[in-house]
Short mmCIF file of C-alpha atoms in Angstrom, two decimals:
data_model
loop_
_atom_site.label_atom_id
_atom_site.label_comp_id
_atom_site.label_asym_id
_atom_site.label_seq_id
_atom_site.Cartn_x
_atom_site.Cartn_y
_atom_site.Cartn_z
CA ASP A 471 30.27 1.89 4.49
CA GLY A 472 30.57 -0.29 7.56
CA TYR A 473 30.14 2.54 9.97
CA ASP A 474 27.13 3.86 11.82
CA GLU A 475 26.02 7.45 11.05
CA ALA A 476 23.22 9.25 12.70
CA LEU A 477 21.10 12.38 12.36
CA CYS A 478 20.57 14.39 15.53
CA PRO A 479 17.05 15.88 15.40
CA ARG A 480 16.08 18.72 17.63
CA ASP A 481 14.54 16.45 20.27
CA PHE A 482 17.34 13.83 20.18
CA GLN A 483 17.92 14.07 23.96
CA GLN A 484 14.40 12.75 24.53
CA ALA A 485 13.75 10.74 21.39
CA GLY A 486 17.26 9.64 20.44
CA MET A 487 19.17 9.89 17.18
CA ILE A 488 18.05 8.54 13.83
CA ARG A 489 20.57 5.90 12.77
CA ASP A 490 21.41 5.19 9.14
CA ASP A 491 20.28 1.56 9.65
CA ASP A 492 16.81 2.87 10.64
CA LEU A 493 16.60 5.23 7.61
CA TYR A 494 17.54 2.31 5.35
CA ASP A 495 14.93 0.05 6.95
CA ILE A 496 12.13 2.69 6.84
CA LEU A 497 12.85 4.47 3.52
CA VAL A 498 14.77 2.09 1.20
CA LYS A 499 14.23 -1.56 2.04
CA ALA A 500 10.49 -1.63 1.36
CA LEU A 501 10.60 0.31 -1.91
CA PRO A 502 8.88 -1.58 -4.72
CA ASP A 503 10.72 -2.23 -7.91
CA GLY A 504 10.49 0.72 -10.31
CA VAL A 505 10.00 3.31 -7.65
CA HIS A 506 12.29 6.37 -7.82
CA MET A 507 13.04 8.01 -4.46
CA VAL A 508 14.90 11.29 -3.98
CA SER A 509 16.58 12.02 -0.66
CA LEU A 510 18.29 15.27 0.11
CA MET A 511 20.52 15.34 3.16
CA ASP A 512 22.50 18.44 4.08
CA CYS A 513 25.02 16.90 6.42
CA CYS A 514 28.67 15.84 6.38
CA HIS A 515 27.81 12.19 5.87
CA SER A 516 25.09 12.65 3.38
CA GLY A 517 26.62 10.12 1.02
CA SER A 518 26.40 7.31 3.46
CA ILE A 519 23.48 8.13 5.73
CA MET A 520 21.12 5.74 3.95
CA ASP A 521 23.63 2.88 3.83
CA LEU A 522 23.50 2.57 0.00
CA PRO A 523 26.40 0.88 -1.84
CA TYR A 524 27.20 3.86 -4.16
CA ILE A 525 29.65 6.75 -4.19
CA PHE A 526 29.09 10.16 -5.69
CA LYS A 527 31.64 13.03 -5.53
CA GLY A 528 30.06 16.47 -6.12
CA ASP A 529 33.38 17.98 -7.22
CA GLY A 530 32.54 17.80 -10.93
CA SER A 531 34.57 14.65 -11.58
CA GLN A 532 31.45 12.39 -11.77
CA THR A 533 28.07 12.72 -13.61
CA GLU A 534 26.47 9.69 -11.90
CA MET A 535 26.82 7.48 -8.91
CA GLU A 536 29.25 4.55 -9.09
CA LEU A 537 29.21 1.32 -7.09
CA ASP A 538 31.61 1.52 -4.18
CA PRO A 539 34.51 -0.84 -5.02
CA GLU A 540 34.90 -1.66 -1.33
CA MET A 541 31.26 -2.73 -1.05
CA ASN A 542 30.57 -6.41 -0.78
CA LEU A 543 27.62 -6.32 -3.18
CA ASP A 544 26.97 -10.04 -2.89
CA ALA A 545 26.57 -9.81 0.90
CA PHE A 546 24.43 -6.64 0.47
CA ILE A 547 22.08 -8.45 -1.99
CA GLU A 548 21.95 -11.46 0.25
CA GLY A 549 21.01 -9.44 3.22
CA ILE A 550 18.26 -7.61 1.33
CA SER A 551 16.91 -10.91 -0.21
CA GLY A 552 16.63 -12.63 3.10
CA LYS A 553 14.83 -9.72 4.55
CA LEU A 554 12.47 -9.64 1.59
CA VAL A 555 11.72 -13.37 1.91
CA ASP A 556 10.95 -12.93 5.58
CA PHE A 557 8.74 -9.90 4.89
CA LEU A 558 6.73 -11.79 2.22
CA LYS A 559 6.24 -14.78 4.37
CA LYS A 560 5.04 -12.72 7.25
CA SER A 561 2.81 -10.53 4.99
CA LEU A 562 1.35 -13.61 3.22
CA GLY A 563 1.01 -15.63 6.40
CA LEU A 564 3.24 -18.40 5.14
#
């Protein structure tokens, strides 16, 4: 969504907050094709905490997630693709 969101764990004063960019890098970016992950966040920014390009309104008006029309999907895919190539090169020693 273009903004930074963060979770404040109990020890955030010592360990810091958990940023949405970090959650995306740790939980989403490395998921192999075909893997289904479920994430349940009970917070005011639960729809954007993982930096995904989708919108879901839990008011009964939607039955599934929709691509955010304000999301630049080409830039999103380009960013992921570049990171994937870098990851593969590093992993394969290329």
